[in-house]
Coordinates of C-alpha atoms and ligand atoms in Angstrom, one line a residue:
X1 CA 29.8 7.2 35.5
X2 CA 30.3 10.0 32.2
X3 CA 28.1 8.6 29.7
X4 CA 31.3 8.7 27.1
X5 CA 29.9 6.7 24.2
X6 CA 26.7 5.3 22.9
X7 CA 26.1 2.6 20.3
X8 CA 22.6 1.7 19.1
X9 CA 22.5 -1.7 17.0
X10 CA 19.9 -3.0 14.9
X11 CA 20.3 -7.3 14.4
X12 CA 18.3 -9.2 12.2
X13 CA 17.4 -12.7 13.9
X14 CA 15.3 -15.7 12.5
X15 CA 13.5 -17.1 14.9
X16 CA 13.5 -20.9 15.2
X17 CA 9.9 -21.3 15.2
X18 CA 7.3 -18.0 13.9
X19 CA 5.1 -16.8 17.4
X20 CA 1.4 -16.5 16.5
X21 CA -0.1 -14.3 19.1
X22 CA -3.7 -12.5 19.4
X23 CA -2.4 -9.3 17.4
X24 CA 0.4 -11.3 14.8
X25 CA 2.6 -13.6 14.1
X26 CA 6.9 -12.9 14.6
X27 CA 9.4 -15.1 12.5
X28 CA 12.2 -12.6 12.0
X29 CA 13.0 -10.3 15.3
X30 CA 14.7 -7.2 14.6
X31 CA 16.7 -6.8 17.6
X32 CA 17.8 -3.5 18.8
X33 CA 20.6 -3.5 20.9
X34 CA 22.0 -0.6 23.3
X35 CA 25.9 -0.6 23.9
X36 CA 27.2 2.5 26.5
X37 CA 30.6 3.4 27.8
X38 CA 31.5 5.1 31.0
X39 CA 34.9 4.5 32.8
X40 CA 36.5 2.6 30.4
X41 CA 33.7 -0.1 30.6
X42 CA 31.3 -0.9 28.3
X43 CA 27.3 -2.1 29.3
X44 CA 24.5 -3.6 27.1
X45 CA 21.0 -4.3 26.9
X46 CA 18.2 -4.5 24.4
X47 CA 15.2 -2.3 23.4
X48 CA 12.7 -5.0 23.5
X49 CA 9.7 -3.0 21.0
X50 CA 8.0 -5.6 18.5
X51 CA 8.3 -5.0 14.8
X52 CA 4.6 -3.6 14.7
X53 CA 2.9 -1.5 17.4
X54 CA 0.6 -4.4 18.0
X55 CA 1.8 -5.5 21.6
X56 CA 2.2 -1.1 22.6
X57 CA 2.7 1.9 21.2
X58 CA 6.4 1.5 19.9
X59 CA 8.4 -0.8 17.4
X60 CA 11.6 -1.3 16.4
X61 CA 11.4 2.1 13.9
X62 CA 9.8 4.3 16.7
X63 CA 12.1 3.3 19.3
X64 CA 15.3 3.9 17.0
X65 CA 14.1 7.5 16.0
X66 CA 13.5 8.5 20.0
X67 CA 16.6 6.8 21.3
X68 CA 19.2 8.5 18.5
X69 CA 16.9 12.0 18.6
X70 CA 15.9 12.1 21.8
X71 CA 17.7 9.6 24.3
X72 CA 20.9 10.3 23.1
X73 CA 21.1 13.9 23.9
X74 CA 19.7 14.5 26.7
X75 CA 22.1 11.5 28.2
X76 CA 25.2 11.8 26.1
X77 CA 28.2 13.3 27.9
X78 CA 26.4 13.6 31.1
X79 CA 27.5 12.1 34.7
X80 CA 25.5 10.1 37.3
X81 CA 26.6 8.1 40.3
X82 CA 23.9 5.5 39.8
X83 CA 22.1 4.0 37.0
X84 CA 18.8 5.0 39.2
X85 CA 19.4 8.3 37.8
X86 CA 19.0 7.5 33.8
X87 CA 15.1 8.0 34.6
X88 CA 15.9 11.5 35.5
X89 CA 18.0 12.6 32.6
X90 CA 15.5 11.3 30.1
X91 CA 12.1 13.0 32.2
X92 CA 10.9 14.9 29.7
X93 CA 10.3 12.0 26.9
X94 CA 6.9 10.4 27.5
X95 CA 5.6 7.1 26.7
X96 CA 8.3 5.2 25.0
X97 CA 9.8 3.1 27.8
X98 CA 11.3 0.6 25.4
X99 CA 13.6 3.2 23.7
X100 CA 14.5 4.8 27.3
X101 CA 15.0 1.4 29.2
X102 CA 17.4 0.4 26.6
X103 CA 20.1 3.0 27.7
X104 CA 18.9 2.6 31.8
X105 CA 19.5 -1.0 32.0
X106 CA 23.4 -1.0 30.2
X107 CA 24.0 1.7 32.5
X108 CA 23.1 -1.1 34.9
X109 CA 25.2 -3.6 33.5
X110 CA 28.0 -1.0 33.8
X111 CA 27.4 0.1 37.4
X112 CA 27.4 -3.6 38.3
X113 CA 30.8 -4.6 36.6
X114 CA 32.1 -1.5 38.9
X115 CA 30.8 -2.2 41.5
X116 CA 32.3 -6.2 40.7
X117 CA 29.0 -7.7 41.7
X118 CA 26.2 -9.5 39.9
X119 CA 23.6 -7.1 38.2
X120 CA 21.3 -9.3 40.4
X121 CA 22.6 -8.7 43.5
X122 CA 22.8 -4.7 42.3
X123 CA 19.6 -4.5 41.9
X124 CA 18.7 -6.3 45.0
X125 CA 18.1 -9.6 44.5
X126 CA 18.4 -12.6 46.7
X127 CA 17.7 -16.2 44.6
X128 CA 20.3 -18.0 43.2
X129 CA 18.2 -19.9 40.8
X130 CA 14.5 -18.4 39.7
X131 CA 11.6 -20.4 37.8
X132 CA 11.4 -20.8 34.3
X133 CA 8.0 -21.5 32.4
X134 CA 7.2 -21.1 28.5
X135 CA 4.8 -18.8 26.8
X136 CA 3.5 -21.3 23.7
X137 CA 2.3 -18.8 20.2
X138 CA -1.0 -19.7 18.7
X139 CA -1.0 -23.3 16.6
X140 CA -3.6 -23.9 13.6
X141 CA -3.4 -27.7 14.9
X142 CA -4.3 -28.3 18.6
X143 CA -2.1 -31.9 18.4
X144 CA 1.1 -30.1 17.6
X145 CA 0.1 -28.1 20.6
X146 CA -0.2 -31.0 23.0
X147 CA 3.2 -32.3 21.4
X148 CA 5.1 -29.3 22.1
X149 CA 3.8 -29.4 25.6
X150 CA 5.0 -32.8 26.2
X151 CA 8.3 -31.3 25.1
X152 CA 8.8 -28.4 26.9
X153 CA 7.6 -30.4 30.4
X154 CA 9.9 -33.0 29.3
X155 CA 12.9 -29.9 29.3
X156 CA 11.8 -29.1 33.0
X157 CA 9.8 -26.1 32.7
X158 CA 7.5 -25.3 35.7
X159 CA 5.0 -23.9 33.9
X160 CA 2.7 -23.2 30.6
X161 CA 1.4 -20.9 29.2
X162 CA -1.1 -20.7 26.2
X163 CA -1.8 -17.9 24.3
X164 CA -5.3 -17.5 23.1
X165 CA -7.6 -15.5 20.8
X166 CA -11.4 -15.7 20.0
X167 CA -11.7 -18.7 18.4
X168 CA -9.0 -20.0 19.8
X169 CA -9.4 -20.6 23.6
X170 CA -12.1 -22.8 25.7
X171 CA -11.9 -25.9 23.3
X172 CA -8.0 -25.9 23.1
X173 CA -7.9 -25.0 26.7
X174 CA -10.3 -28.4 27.4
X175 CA -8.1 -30.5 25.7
X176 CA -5.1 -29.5 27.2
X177 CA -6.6 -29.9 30.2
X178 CA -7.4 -33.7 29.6
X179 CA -4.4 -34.4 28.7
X180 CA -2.1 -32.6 31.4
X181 CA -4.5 -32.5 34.4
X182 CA -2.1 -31.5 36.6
X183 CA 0.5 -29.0 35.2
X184 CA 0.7 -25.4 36.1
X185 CA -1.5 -24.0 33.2
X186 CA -2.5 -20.5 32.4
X187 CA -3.2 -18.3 29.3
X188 CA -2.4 -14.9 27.9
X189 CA -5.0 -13.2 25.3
X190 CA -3.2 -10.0 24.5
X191 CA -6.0 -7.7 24.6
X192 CA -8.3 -10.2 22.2
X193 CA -12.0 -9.8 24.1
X194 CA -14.0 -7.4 25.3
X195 CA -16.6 -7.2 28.2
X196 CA -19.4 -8.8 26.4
X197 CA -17.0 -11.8 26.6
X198 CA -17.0 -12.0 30.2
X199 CA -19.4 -15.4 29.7
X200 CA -17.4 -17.5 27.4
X201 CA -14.2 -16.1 30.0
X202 CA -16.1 -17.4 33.1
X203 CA -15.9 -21.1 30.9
X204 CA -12.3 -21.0 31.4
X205 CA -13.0 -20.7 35.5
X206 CA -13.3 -24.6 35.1
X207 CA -9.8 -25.7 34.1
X208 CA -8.1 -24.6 37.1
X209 CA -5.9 -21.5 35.5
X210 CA -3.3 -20.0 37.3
X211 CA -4.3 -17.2 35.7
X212 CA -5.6 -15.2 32.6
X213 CA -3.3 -12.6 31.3
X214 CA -4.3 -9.2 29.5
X215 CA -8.1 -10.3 28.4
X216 CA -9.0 -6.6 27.7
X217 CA -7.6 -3.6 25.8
X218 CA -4.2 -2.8 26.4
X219 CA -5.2 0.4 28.4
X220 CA -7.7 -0.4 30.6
X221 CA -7.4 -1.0 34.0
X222 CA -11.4 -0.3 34.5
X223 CA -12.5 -2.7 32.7
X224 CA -10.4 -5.1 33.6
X225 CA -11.6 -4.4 37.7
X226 CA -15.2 -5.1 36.4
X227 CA -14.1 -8.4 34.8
X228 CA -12.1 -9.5 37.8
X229 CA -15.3 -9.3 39.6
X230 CA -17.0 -11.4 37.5
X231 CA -14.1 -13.9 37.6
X232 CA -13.0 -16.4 40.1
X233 CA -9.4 -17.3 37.9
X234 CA -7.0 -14.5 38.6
X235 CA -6.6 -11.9 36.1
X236 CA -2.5 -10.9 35.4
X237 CA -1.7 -7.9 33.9
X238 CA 1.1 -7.2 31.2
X239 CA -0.2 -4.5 28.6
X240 CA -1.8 -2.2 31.1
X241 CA 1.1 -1.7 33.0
X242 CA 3.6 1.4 32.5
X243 CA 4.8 2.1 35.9
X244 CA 4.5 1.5 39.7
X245 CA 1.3 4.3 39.5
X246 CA -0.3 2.1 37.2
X247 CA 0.3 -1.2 39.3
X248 CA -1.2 0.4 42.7
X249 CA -4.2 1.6 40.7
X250 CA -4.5 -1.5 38.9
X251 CA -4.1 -3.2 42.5
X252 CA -6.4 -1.1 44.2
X253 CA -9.0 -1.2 42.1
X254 CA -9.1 -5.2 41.9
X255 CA -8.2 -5.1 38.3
X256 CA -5.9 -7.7 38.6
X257 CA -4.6 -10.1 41.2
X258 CA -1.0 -10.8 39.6
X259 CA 1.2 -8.6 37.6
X260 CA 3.5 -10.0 34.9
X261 CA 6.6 -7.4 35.3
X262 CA 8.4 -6.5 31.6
X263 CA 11.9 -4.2 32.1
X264 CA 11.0 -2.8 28.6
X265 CA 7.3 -1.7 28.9
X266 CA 8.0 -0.4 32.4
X267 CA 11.0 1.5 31.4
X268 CA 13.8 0.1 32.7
X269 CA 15.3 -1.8 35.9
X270 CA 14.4 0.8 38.4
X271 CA 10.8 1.1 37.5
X272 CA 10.4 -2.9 37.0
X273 CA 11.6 -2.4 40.5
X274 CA 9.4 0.1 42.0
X275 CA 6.6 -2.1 40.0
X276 CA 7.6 -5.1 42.0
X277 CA 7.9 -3.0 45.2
X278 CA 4.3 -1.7 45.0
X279 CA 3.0 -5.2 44.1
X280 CA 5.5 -7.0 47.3
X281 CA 3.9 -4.8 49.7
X282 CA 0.4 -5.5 48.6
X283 CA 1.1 -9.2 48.8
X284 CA 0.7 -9.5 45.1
X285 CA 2.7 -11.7 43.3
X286 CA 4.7 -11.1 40.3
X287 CA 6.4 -13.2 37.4
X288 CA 8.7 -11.5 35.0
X289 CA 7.6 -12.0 31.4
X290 CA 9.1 -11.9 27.7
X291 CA 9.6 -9.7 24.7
X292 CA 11.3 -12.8 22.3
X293 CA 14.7 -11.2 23.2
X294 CA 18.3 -12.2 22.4
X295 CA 20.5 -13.1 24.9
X296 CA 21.5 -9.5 26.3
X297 CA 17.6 -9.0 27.3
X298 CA 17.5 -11.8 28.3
X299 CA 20.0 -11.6 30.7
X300 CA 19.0 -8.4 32.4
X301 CA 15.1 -10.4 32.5
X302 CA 17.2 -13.3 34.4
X303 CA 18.7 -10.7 36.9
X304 CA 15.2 -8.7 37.7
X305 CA 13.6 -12.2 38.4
X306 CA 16.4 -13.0 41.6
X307 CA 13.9 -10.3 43.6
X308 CA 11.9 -11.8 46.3
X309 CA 8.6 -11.3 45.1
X310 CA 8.9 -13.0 41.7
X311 CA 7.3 -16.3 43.3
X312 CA 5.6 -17.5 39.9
X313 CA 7.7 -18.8 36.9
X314 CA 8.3 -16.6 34.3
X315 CA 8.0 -16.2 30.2
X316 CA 12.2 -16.0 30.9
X317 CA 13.4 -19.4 29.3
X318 CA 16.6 -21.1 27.1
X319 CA 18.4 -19.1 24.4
X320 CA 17.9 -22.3 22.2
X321 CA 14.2 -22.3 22.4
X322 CA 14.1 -19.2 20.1
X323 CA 17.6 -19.5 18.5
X324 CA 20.1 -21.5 16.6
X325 CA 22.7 -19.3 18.1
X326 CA 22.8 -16.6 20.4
X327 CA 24.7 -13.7 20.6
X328 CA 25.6 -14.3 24.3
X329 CA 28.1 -16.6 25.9
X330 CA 27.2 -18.9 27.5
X331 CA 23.5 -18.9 26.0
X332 CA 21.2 -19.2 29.3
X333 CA 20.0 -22.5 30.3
X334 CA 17.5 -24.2 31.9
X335 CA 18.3 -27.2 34.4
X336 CA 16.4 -30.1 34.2
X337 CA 14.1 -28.7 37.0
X338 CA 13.4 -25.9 35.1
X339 CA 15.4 -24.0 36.8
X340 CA 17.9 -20.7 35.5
X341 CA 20.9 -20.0 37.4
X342 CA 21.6 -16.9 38.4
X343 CA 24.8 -15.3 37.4
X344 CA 27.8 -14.7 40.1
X345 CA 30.0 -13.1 37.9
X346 CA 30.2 -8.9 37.8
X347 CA 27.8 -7.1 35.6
X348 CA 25.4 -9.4 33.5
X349 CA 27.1 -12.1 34.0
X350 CA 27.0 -13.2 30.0
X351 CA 29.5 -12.0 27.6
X352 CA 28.2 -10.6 24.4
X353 CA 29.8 -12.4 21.7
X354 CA 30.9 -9.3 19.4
X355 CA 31.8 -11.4 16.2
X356 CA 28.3 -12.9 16.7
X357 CA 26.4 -9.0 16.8
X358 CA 28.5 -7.5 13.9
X359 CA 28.0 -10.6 12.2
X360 CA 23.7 -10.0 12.6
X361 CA 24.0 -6.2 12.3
X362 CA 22.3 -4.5 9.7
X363 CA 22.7 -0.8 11.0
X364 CA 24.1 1.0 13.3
X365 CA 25.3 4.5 15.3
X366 CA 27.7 5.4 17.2
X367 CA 28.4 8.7 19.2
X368 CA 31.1 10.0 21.5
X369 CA 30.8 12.5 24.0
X370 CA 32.8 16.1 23.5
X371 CA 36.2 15.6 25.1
X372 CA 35.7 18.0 28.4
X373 CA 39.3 20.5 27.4
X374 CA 36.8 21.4 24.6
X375 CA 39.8 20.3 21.9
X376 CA 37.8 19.8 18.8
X377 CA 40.8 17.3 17.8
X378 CA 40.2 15.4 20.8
X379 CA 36.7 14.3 20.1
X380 CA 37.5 13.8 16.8
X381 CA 39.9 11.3 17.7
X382 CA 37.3 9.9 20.1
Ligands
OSB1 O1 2.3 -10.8 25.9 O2 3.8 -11.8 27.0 C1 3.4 -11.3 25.9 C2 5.9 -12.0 23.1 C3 5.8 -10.8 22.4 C4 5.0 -9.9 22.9 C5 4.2 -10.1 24.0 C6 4.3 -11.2 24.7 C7 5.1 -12.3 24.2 C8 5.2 -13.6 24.9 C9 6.5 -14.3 24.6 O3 4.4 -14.1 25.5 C10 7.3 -14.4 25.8 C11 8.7 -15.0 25.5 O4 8.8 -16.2 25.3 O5 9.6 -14.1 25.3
MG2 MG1 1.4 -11.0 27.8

């Protein structure tokens, strides 16, 4: 595949509910959206940063200013056999896996349509469906909370997941608990505490979590070891974890005892990979989590989860949770089970609706590689 052209996109899209987390809340996403083409085909996925560095390091303006300064350079105009070789093109740039998993994964999408089989199936996967559960923002009123529960069982989904903040977390847990004894229940703090909180995080040992994502600071995987100790709910990581390195520490420390696996914060499709690797052959499990993306991340998030060792449900649910429209067709959808099929079709399996991206665009850049006779008129006319 010669990397021929590159398009970077940025969409504005309203969410149809703001997302109150521990560090903010989201109403508007701005969406960044990778398109490449190599041999005559054209690939896409989606920089998944958050509008503020309040989740990691990058957002939407970091990311744009690597990917067209950096990313496109070093990648433009150059040939690989396999989208596993993107990582090698961009070593060099540090840090900033959102920007440089954005051109990786449509390289993917491209390889896959060549190769006529699924992305899913590219990458290795074997499900034909995978799990769907939904990550629920912050609410001022813990009654609208138990109402949108009721909902989103109603829809199927096989799991919940709460996300808490001081303040915010033992008494809303307790009453969700009383009134859905039974459902698959865990939360996600985002980084909110810190040690001296290991008492009033032991209280949520009664209510039978699944688990207890990211308690700590985003970058520590020692502290979170000490805390797991003092646990007996399991602690997941999400912030923490860059890479497969950072998994098998994070594993063989006893920092955590599930990983929640991201394709942007991990850099792409073939760390998410190696990430899932490390954790399958240490018998950890792994769920693939969320970034509030439109359709096209979504869609590369549906086609990581097909691998064997995502045995939990994920934060991957239906387009129309978070939007009146998406720009994807068809939108993905949950069966009644709470269930997502995977795609059979070549490549991502969903058709980005062009009308629907230029319609949400509000900037963009495009570049074409230097025709190889070296005519200056040729890439011109590019
Ligand atoms: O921590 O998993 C998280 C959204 C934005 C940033 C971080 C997180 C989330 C979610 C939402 O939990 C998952 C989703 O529904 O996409
Ligand atoms: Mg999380």
């Amino acid at each position: 595949m010669k990397i021929e052209f590159i398009a970077l996109r940025e969409l504005k899209m309203k969410l149809k509910a703001p997302f109150e987390t521990s560090f903010g809340t989201t109403s508007e996403r701005r969406v960044l959206l990778v398109e490449a083409g190599a041999d005559g085909l054209s690939g896409w996925a989606e920089i998944t940063t958050q509008e503020e560095p309040f989740y990691n390091a990058e957002t939407t303006d970091t990311a744009w200013h690597v990917f067209c300064d950096f990313v496109v350079p070093m990648a433009l105009g150059k040939t690989v056999q396999h989208a596993t070789e993107v990582p090698a093109l961009l070593q060099g740039i540090r840090g900033n896996e959102m920007a440089r998993a954005g051109l990786e994964n449509a390289l993917w999408d491209i390889e896959a349509q060549q190769k006529g089989v699924p992305l899913g199936k590219l990458l290795g996967g074997t499900r034909g469906e995978i799990a769907s559960g939904v990550s629920l923002g912050i609410q001022a009123d813990t009654g609208v909370l138990l109402a949108n529960i009721e909902k989103e069982l109603a829809d199927g989904y096989q799991r919940i997941k709460l996300k808490i903040k001081p303040g915010k977390d033992v008494e809303v847990v307790r009453k969700v608990r009383e009134r859905f004894p039974e459902v698959p229940l865990m939360v996600d703090a985002n980084s909110a505490y810190q040690p001296a909180d290991a008492p009033l995080l032991q209280q949520l040992d009664t209510f039978n979590l699944m688990m207890i994502e990211q308690p700590l600071d985003w970058d520590d995987i020692f502290l979170h070891a000490e805390l797991q100790r003092q646990l007996r709910t399991a602690v997941c990581l999400d912030e923490c974890i860059h890479n497969a390195r950072h998994a098998r520490a994070a594993i063989e420390l006893g920092a955590c005892r599930v990983i929640n696996v991201k394709l942007g914060r991990v850099g792409g499709h073939s760390e998410a990979r190696a990430v899932h690797d490390t954790c399958f052959k240490r018998n950890v499990p792994v769920w693939c989590g969320g970034m509030l993306e439109s359709g096209v991340g979504r869609a590369h998030n549906v086609a990581m989860s097909s691998l064997r060792g995502f045995v939990l449900p994920g934060d991957v649910s239906a387009s129309r949770r978070y939007w009146d429209e998406d720009i994807i067709e068809p939108e993905v959808v949950v069966s009644p089970q709470g269930t997502i099929q995977v795609p059979e079709t070549p490549g991502l399996g969903y058709a980005v609706r062009r009308d629907r991206v230029q319609q949400l665009t509000v900037r963009e850049r495009t570049w074409h590689a230097a025709a190889q006779s070296g005519s200056r008129k040729a890439a011109a006319l590019a």
